[in-house]
CSV table of C-alpha atoms in Angstrom, one decimal:
chain,number,residue,atom,x,y,z
A,1,MET,CA,0.1,0.1,0.0
A,2,THR,CA,3.1,2.4,0.1
A,3,GLY,CA,2.4,5.5,-1.8
A,4,PHE,CA,-1.2,4.7,-2.6
A,5,ARG,CA,-3.4,7.8,-2.9
A,6,SER,CA,-7.1,7.3,-2.7
A,7,ALA,CA,-9.3,8.1,-5.9
A,8,LEU,CA,-10.9,10.9,-4.0
A,9,GLU,CA,-7.6,12.6,-3.5
A,10,VAL,CA,-6.3,11.9,-7.1
A,11,SER,CA,-9.5,13.1,-8.6
A,12,ARG,CA,-9.3,16.3,-6.4
A,13,GLY,CA,-6.0,17.1,-8.0
A,14,PHE,CA,-7.2,16.2,-11.4
A,15,TYR,CA,-10.2,18.6,-11.0
A,16,ALA,CA,-8.0,21.5,-9.7
A,17,GLU,CA,-5.3,21.1,-12.4
A,18,VAL,CA,-6.9,19.7,-15.4
A,19,ILE,CA,-10.7,20.4,-15.3
A,20,ARG,CA,-11.2,23.7,-13.5
A,21,PRO,CA,-9.0,25.6,-15.8
A,22,VAL,CA,-11.1,24.9,-19.0
A,23,VAL,CA,-14.6,25.2,-17.3
A,24,GLU,CA,-15.4,28.8,-17.6
A,25,VAL,CA,-19.0,28.8,-16.5
A,26,PRO,CA,-20.7,28.3,-13.1
A,27,HIS,CA,-20.7,24.6,-12.2
A,28,ALA,CA,-20.5,22.0,-9.6
A,29,ALA,CA,-18.1,19.0,-9.5
A,30,GLY,CA,-17.1,16.1,-7.6
A,31,LEU,CA,-16.6,12.3,-7.3
A,32,LEU,CA,-20.0,10.9,-6.6
A,33,GLY,CA,-22.1,7.9,-7.6
A,34,TRP,CA,-20.8,4.2,-7.8
A,35,GLY,CA,-17.7,2.7,-6.6
A,36,SER,CA,-15.7,1.9,-3.5
A,37,ASP,CA,-13.6,5.0,-4.2
A,38,VAL,CA,-16.6,7.2,-3.7
A,39,LEU,CA,-17.1,5.6,-0.2
A,40,GLY,CA,-13.5,6.1,0.6
A,41,TYR,CA,-12.9,2.2,0.7
A,42,ASP,CA,-10.5,1.9,-2.2
A,43,THR,CA,-7.2,0.4,-1.7
A,44,GLU,CA,-4.2,-0.4,-3.9
A,45,ARG,CA,-6.2,-3.6,-4.9
A,46,SER,CA,-9.0,-1.3,-6.4
A,47,MET,CA,-6.5,0.1,-9.1
A,48,ASP,CA,-6.7,-3.1,-11.0
A,49,HIS,CA,-10.4,-2.6,-12.0
A,50,GLY,CA,-12.3,0.6,-13.1
A,51,TRP,CA,-10.1,3.0,-11.0
A,52,GLY,CA,-8.5,6.2,-12.1
A,53,PRO,CA,-9.2,9.9,-12.3
A,54,ARG,CA,-12.9,10.4,-12.7
A,55,LEU,CA,-15.6,12.8,-11.7
A,56,GLN,CA,-19.0,14.5,-12.6
A,57,VAL,CA,-19.1,18.2,-13.8
A,58,PHE,CA,-22.6,19.6,-13.3
A,59,VAL,CA,-23.5,22.7,-15.8
A,60,ASP,CA,-26.5,24.1,-17.5
A,61,ASP,CA,-25.2,23.9,-21.1
A,62,VAL,CA,-23.6,20.6,-21.4
A,63,LYS,CA,-22.2,20.6,-25.0
A,64,PRO,CA,-19.6,23.3,-25.0
A,65,VAL,CA,-18.1,22.2,-21.6
A,66,ARG,CA,-17.9,18.6,-22.7
A,67,GLU,CA,-16.1,19.7,-25.9
A,68,ALA,CA,-13.6,21.9,-24.0
A,69,ILE,CA,-12.8,19.3,-21.5
A,70,GLU,CA,-12.4,16.5,-24.1
A,71,ALA,CA,-10.2,18.8,-26.0
A,72,ASN,CA,-7.8,19.3,-23.2
A,73,LEU,CA,-7.6,15.9,-21.4
A,74,PRO,CA,-4.1,14.5,-21.0
A,75,ASP,CA,-3.3,10.8,-21.5
A,76,GLU,CA,-2.2,10.4,-18.0
A,77,TYR,CA,-2.5,12.2,-14.7
A,78,ASP,CA,-0.3,11.6,-11.6
A,79,GLY,CA,0.8,8.4,-13.3
A,80,HIS,CA,-2.6,7.0,-14.0
A,81,ALA,CA,-4.3,6.5,-17.3
A,82,VAL,CA,-7.1,9.1,-17.8
A,83,ARG,CA,-8.8,6.7,-20.3
A,84,PHE,CA,-9.3,3.4,-18.7
A,85,GLY,CA,-11.8,0.4,-19.1
A,86,TRP,CA,-12.5,-2.9,-17.4
A,87,ASP,CA,-14.0,-6.3,-18.4
A,88,ALA,CA,-15.8,-5.7,-21.7
A,89,GLN,CA,-15.8,-1.8,-21.3
A,90,GLU,CA,-13.5,-0.1,-23.8
A,91,PRO,CA,-11.1,2.4,-22.4
A,92,THR,CA,-12.6,5.9,-22.2
A,93,HIS,CA,-12.3,8.8,-20.0
A,94,HIS,CA,-14.6,9.1,-17.0
A,95,ILE,CA,-15.4,12.8,-16.8
A,96,THR,CA,-19.1,13.0,-16.8
A,97,VAL,CA,-20.5,16.4,-17.8
A,98,THR,CA,-24.1,16.7,-17.4
A,99,THR,CA,-26.9,18.5,-15.9
A,100,LEU,CA,-27.5,17.9,-12.1
A,101,SER,CA,-31.2,17.0,-12.9
A,102,GLY,CA,-30.0,14.6,-15.6
A,103,TRP,CA,-27.4,12.9,-13.4
A,104,LEU,CA,-29.9,12.4,-10.5
A,105,VAL,CA,-32.5,10.7,-12.7
A,106,ASP,CA,-29.7,8.4,-14.1
A,107,HIS,CA,-28.3,7.5,-10.7
A,108,LEU,CA,-31.5,7.5,-8.5
A,109,GLY,CA,-34.3,7.3,-11.0
A,110,PHE,CA,-35.8,10.6,-10.0
A,111,ASP,CA,-34.7,14.2,-9.9
A,112,ALA,CA,-34.2,14.9,-6.2
A,113,SER,CA,-33.5,18.7,-6.7
A,114,LYS,CA,-37.3,18.8,-7.3
A,115,GLY,CA,-38.2,17.2,-4.1
A,116,VAL,CA,-38.2,13.6,-2.7
A,117,SER,CA,-41.6,11.9,-2.1
A,118,LEU,CA,-42.4,9.1,0.3
A,119,GLU,CA,-42.4,6.7,-2.5
A,120,ASP,CA,-38.9,7.9,-3.7
A,121,TRP,CA,-37.5,7.3,-0.2
A,122,MET,CA,-38.8,3.8,0.1
A,123,VAL,CA,-38.1,2.5,-3.5
A,124,THR,CA,-34.5,3.9,-3.7
A,125,PRO,CA,-31.8,1.6,-2.3
A,126,GLN,CA,-29.6,3.0,0.3
A,127,GLN,CA,-26.5,2.4,-1.8
A,128,GLN,CA,-27.8,4.7,-4.5
A,129,LEU,CA,-28.7,7.4,-1.9
A,130,GLN,CA,-25.2,7.0,-0.3
A,131,GLY,CA,-23.8,7.6,-3.8
A,132,VAL,CA,-25.1,11.2,-3.6
A,133,VAL,CA,-24.3,12.1,-0.1
A,134,ALA,CA,-20.9,10.3,0.1
A,135,GLY,CA,-17.8,11.1,-2.0
A,136,SER,CA,-16.3,14.4,-2.4
A,137,VAL,CA,-17.3,17.8,-3.8
A,138,TYR,CA,-14.6,19.8,-5.4
A,139,ALA,CA,-16.7,22.8,-6.4
A,140,ASP,CA,-20.3,23.9,-6.0
A,141,ASP,CA,-22.0,26.9,-7.3
A,142,GLY,CA,-25.0,26.2,-5.0
A,143,ARG,CA,-26.7,23.6,-7.1
A,144,LEU,CA,-25.4,20.4,-5.3
A,145,GLU,CA,-25.3,21.1,-1.6
A,146,PRO,CA,-29.2,21.5,-1.2
A,147,VAL,CA,-29.6,18.1,-2.8
A,148,ARG,CA,-27.1,16.5,-0.7
A,149,ALA,CA,-28.5,17.9,2.4
A,150,ALA,CA,-32.1,16.8,1.4
A,151,LEU,CA,-30.9,13.3,0.9
A,152,GLN,CA,-28.6,13.1,3.9
A,153,TRP,CA,-31.0,11.0,6.0
A,154,TYR,CA,-34.7,9.9,6.0
A,155,PRO,CA,-37.3,12.0,7.5
A,156,ASP,CA,-37.8,11.3,11.1
A,157,GLU,CA,-41.0,9.4,11.1
A,158,LEU,CA,-39.9,7.3,8.1
A,159,TRP,CA,-36.7,6.5,9.8
A,160,ARG,CA,-38.7,5.2,12.9
A,161,TRP,CA,-40.8,3.1,10.4
A,162,LEU,CA,-37.6,1.6,8.9
A,163,LEU,CA,-36.3,0.9,12.4
A,164,MET,CA,-39.6,-0.9,13.1
A,165,CYS,CA,-39.4,-2.9,9.9
A,166,GLN,CA,-35.8,-3.9,10.7
A,167,TRP,CA,-36.8,-5.1,14.2
A,168,SER,CA,-39.6,-7.0,12.6
A,169,ARG,CA,-37.1,-9.0,10.5
A,170,ILE,CA,-35.4,-10.0,13.7
A,171,ALA,CA,-38.6,-10.9,15.4
A,172,GLN,CA,-39.6,-13.2,12.7
A,173,GLU,CA,-36.6,-15.4,12.6
A,174,GLU,CA,-35.0,-15.2,16.2
A,175,PRO,CA,-36.6,-18.4,17.4
A,176,PHE,CA,-35.6,-20.3,14.6
A,177,VAL,CA,-31.9,-20.7,15.5
A,178,GLN,CA,-32.8,-23.0,18.4
A,179,ARG,CA,-35.7,-24.7,16.4
A,180,ALA,CA,-33.4,-25.8,13.6
A,181,HIS,CA,-30.8,-27.0,16.0
A,182,GLU,CA,-33.5,-29.0,17.9
A,183,VAL,CA,-34.4,-31.1,14.8
A,184,GLY,CA,-30.8,-31.8,14.1
A,185,ASP,CA,-30.4,-29.1,11.3
A,186,GLU,CA,-27.2,-27.6,12.6
A,187,LEU,CA,-26.4,-26.0,9.2
A,188,GLY,CA,-29.9,-24.5,9.1
A,189,SER,CA,-29.4,-23.1,12.7
A,190,ARG,CA,-26.0,-21.5,11.5
A,191,VAL,CA,-27.5,-20.1,8.5
A,192,VAL,CA,-30.4,-18.5,10.4
A,193,ALA,CA,-27.9,-17.1,13.0
A,194,THR,CA,-25.8,-15.5,10.1
A,195,ARG,CA,-29.0,-14.0,8.7
A,196,LEU,CA,-29.7,-12.5,12.0
A,197,VAL,CA,-26.2,-11.2,12.3
A,198,ARG,CA,-26.6,-9.3,9.1
A,199,ASP,CA,-29.9,-7.9,10.2
A,200,LEU,CA,-28.4,-6.7,13.4
A,201,MET,CA,-25.5,-5.1,11.5
A,202,ARG,CA,-28.1,-3.2,9.3
A,203,LEU,CA,-30.1,-2.2,12.2
A,204,ALA,CA,-27.0,-0.8,13.9
A,205,LEU,CA,-26.5,1.2,10.9
A,206,LEU,CA,-30.0,2.5,10.9
A,207,GLN,CA,-29.7,3.3,14.5
A,208,SER,CA,-26.6,5.3,13.6
A,209,ARG,CA,-28.3,7.1,10.7
A,210,ALA,CA,-25.8,5.6,8.3
A,211,TYR,CA,-26.8,4.3,4.9
A,212,ALA,CA,-25.8,0.6,4.2
A,213,PRO,CA,-23.5,0.1,1.2
A,214,TYR,CA,-23.8,-2.9,-1.1
A,215,THR,CA,-23.0,-6.2,0.4
A,216,LYS,CA,-19.1,-6.2,-0.2
A,217,TRP,CA,-18.8,-3.2,2.0
A,218,LEU,CA,-21.4,-3.9,4.6
A,219,GLY,CA,-19.0,-5.1,7.1
A,220,THR,CA,-16.6,-2.2,6.5
A,221,ALA,CA,-19.3,0.3,7.0
A,222,PHE,CA,-20.4,-1.5,10.2
A,223,GLY,CA,-16.9,-1.6,11.6
A,224,ARG,CA,-16.3,2.0,11.0
A,225,LEU,CA,-19.3,2.8,13.2
A,226,GLY,CA,-17.2,2.3,16.3
A,227,HIS,CA,-18.4,-0.2,18.9
A,228,ALA,CA,-17.4,0.7,22.4
A,229,ASP,CA,-20.0,-1.8,23.6
A,230,GLY,CA,-18.4,-4.7,21.7
A,231,LEU,CA,-21.1,-5.4,19.4
A,232,ASP,CA,-18.8,-6.2,16.5
A,233,ARG,CA,-16.8,-8.7,18.7
A,234,VAL,CA,-20.0,-10.3,19.9
A,235,LEU,CA,-21.5,-10.7,16.3
A,236,ALA,CA,-18.1,-12.3,15.2
A,237,GLU,CA,-18.7,-14.7,18.0
A,238,VAL,CA,-22.1,-15.7,16.6
A,239,VAL,CA,-20.6,-16.5,13.3
A,240,ALA,CA,-17.7,-18.4,14.8
A,241,ALA,CA,-19.7,-20.5,17.3
A,242,GLY,CA,-19.2,-24.2,17.0
A,243,ASP,CA,-22.4,-25.2,18.8
A,244,HIS,CA,-25.9,-24.0,19.6
A,245,ALA,CA,-25.2,-23.1,23.2
A,246,ASP,CA,-22.4,-20.7,22.1
A,247,ARG,CA,-24.4,-19.4,19.2
A,248,GLU,CA,-27.4,-18.6,21.3
A,249,ARG,CA,-25.3,-17.0,24.1
A,250,ALA,CA,-23.6,-14.6,21.6
A,251,LEU,CA,-26.9,-13.8,19.9
A,252,THR,CA,-28.8,-12.9,23.0
A,253,THR,CA,-25.7,-10.7,24.1
A,254,ALA,CA,-26.0,-8.9,20.7
A,255,TYR,CA,-29.7,-8.4,21.0
A,256,GLY,CA,-29.2,-6.9,24.4
A,257,LEU,CA,-26.6,-4.4,23.0
A,258,VAL,CA,-28.7,-3.2,20.1
A,259,ALA,CA,-31.7,-3.0,22.4
A,260,ARG,CA,-29.7,-0.7,24.7
A,261,ARG,CA,-28.7,1.4,21.7
A,262,HIS,CA,-32.3,1.7,20.8
A,263,ASN,CA,-33.1,2.9,24.3
A,264,ALA,CA,-30.2,5.3,24.2
A,265,LEU,CA,-31.8,7.0,21.0
A,266,GLY,CA,-34.7,8.2,23.3
A,267,ILE,CA,-37.2,7.9,20.5
A,268,THR,CA,-39.6,5.4,22.3
A,269,PRO,CA,-40.3,4.8,26.0
A,270,GLU,CA,-37.7,2.5,27.3
A,271,VAL,CA,-38.0,-1.2,26.4
A,272,ASP,CA,-36.6,-3.9,28.6
A,273,PRO,CA,-33.4,-5.1,26.7
A,274,SER,CA,-33.1,-8.4,28.6
A,275,PRO,CA,-33.6,-11.8,26.7
A,276,ARG,CA,-36.5,-14.1,27.5
A,277,GLN,CA,-37.7,-17.5,26.7
A,278,PHE,CA,-39.8,-17.8,23.6
A,279,PHE,CA,-43.1,-18.9,25.0
A,280,ASP,CA,-42.8,-22.3,26.6
A,281,ARG,CA,-40.1,-23.5,24.1
A,282,PRO,CA,-36.5,-23.8,25.1
A,283,ALA,CA,-35.3,-20.9,23.0
A,284,MET,CA,-33.9,-17.6,24.3
A,285,VAL,CA,-34.8,-14.5,22.3
A,286,LEU,CA,-34.9,-10.8,22.8
A,287,GLY,CA,-38.7,-10.6,22.0
A,288,ALA,CA,-38.0,-8.1,19.1
A,289,GLU,CA,-41.7,-7.5,18.6
A,290,ARG,CA,-41.7,-5.4,21.7
A,291,PHE,CA,-39.5,-2.9,19.9
A,292,VAL,CA,-41.6,-3.1,16.7
A,293,ASP,CA,-44.6,-2.2,18.7
A,294,ALA,CA,-42.7,0.8,20.5
A,295,CYS,CA,-41.5,2.1,17.3
A,296,GLN,CA,-44.8,1.9,15.4
A,297,ALA,CA,-46.5,3.8,18.5
A,298,THR,CA,-44.4,6.9,17.8
A,299,VAL,CA,-45.5,7.2,14.0
A,300,THR,CA,-48.3,9.6,13.5
A,301,ASP,CA,-48.1,10.3,9.9
A,302,PRO,CA,-51.0,8.4,8.2
A,303,ARG,CA,-49.2,8.0,5.0
A,304,VAL,CA,-46.1,6.3,6.7
A,305,ARG,CA,-48.5,4.2,8.8
A,306,ALA,CA,-50.1,3.0,5.6
A,307,LEU,CA,-46.7,1.6,4.4
A,308,GLY,CA,-46.3,-2.1,4.5
A,309,MET,CA,-44.4,-3.8,7.4
A,310,PHE,CA,-42.0,-5.1,4.8
A,311,GLY,CA,-40.2,-2.0,4.8
A,312,ALA,CA,-38.1,0.0,2.3
A,313,ILE,CA,-36.5,-1.7,-0.8
A,314,ASP,CA,-33.3,-2.9,1.1
A,315,GLN,CA,-35.4,-4.7,3.7
A,316,PHE,CA,-36.9,-7.2,1.3
A,317,ALA,CA,-34.6,-7.4,-1.7
A,318,ASP,CA,-30.9,-8.0,-2.1
A,319,ASN,CA,-30.4,-8.8,-5.8
A,320,THR,CA,-27.6,-6.6,-7.1
A,321,ASP,CA,-29.1,-6.3,-10.7
A,322,LEU,CA,-32.2,-4.7,-9.0
A,323,LEU,CA,-30.6,-2.5,-6.5
A,324,SER,CA,-28.1,-1.1,-8.9
A,325,ASN,CA,-30.5,-0.3,-11.7
A,326,PRO,CA,-33.0,2.5,-11.3
A,327,SER,CA,-35.1,1.5,-14.2
A,328,ALA,CA,-35.4,-1.9,-12.5
A,329,TYR,CA,-36.3,-0.8,-8.9
A,330,ARG,CA,-38.5,2.1,-10.0
A,331,LYS,CA,-41.0,-0.5,-11.3
A,332,LEU,CA,-41.6,-1.4,-7.6
A,333,ILE,CA,-42.8,2.0,-6.7
A,334,GLY,CA,-46.5,0.9,-6.6
A,335,ALA,CA,-45.7,-1.3,-3.6
A,336,PHE,CA,-45.4,1.8,-1.6
A,337,ARG,CA,-48.5,3.7,-2.7
A,338,PRO,CA,-51.9,3.5,-1.0
A,339,PRO,CA,-54.2,0.9,-2.8
A,340,ALA,CA,-56.3,3.8,-4.4
A,341,GLU,CA,-53.1,5.2,-5.9
A,342,ALA,CA,-51.2,2.0,-6.9
């Protein structure tokens, strides 16, 4: 890793030295959208695939700015090829000159500069929202900051609803770890426990008001939250557990930690964070439905309350081809409209 400079840093210099001198109109520019580099997760390994100087330049009149940039691009910058490709993509430069509205529609599926509807929030994957608010802005004439501010995090009552739906996912499966073990399905017990670990990680991100990136970087994003209470260590113990007793012990410890984090938010009356027996069966659970009820009771907006308990798109879908393709996931917008509007 010696001498490695992140793409955010390389692109900052590229903008200042190459792009800024030839853009003579009001504009905004930054490295946004897709990629580990936008999230600040790139390493030297990233340089072997789709990595190099790139950014977006947002203007009103695209054609003359695009022509000026293309006429002045060098072959290399800071030792990196300016025109690069990967897999089946032919080498080309990755300086996108566009209107902000056009880019938002391409990236999100809607123009967030004109407002964000409830349906927009629900159908847009967190990784796409994160692509707007993460990354670096190198110049802004005032058009970009309001959009990034508007998309920084969910409206409060919607956030509470998403917390409720995430608790519901846990409530649905927490007794299955013991039940699968009881019938001799140790692999099934491990699989359910691992699913619950992932749901707890995503719950912790929601509690911290942090968007979850796509699967490759979920653990990285979770790790960077910081875990003074040891939640990261306990979840690792769940995954590593060699038998049901250790698995259940680690899971119930993790439940208690996220329950205490919930209480620390102060958004509901305090809920008892201690584990309990699942009715009369020999399974120890949190009883996550209690947190579902507590969150639901704080939501007063009738449009939010009319939403399905299945949550936002990330809470019921995880297919990459869906979550990375606005034209695909926008087809699901009817799932978030009241029946009379769908």
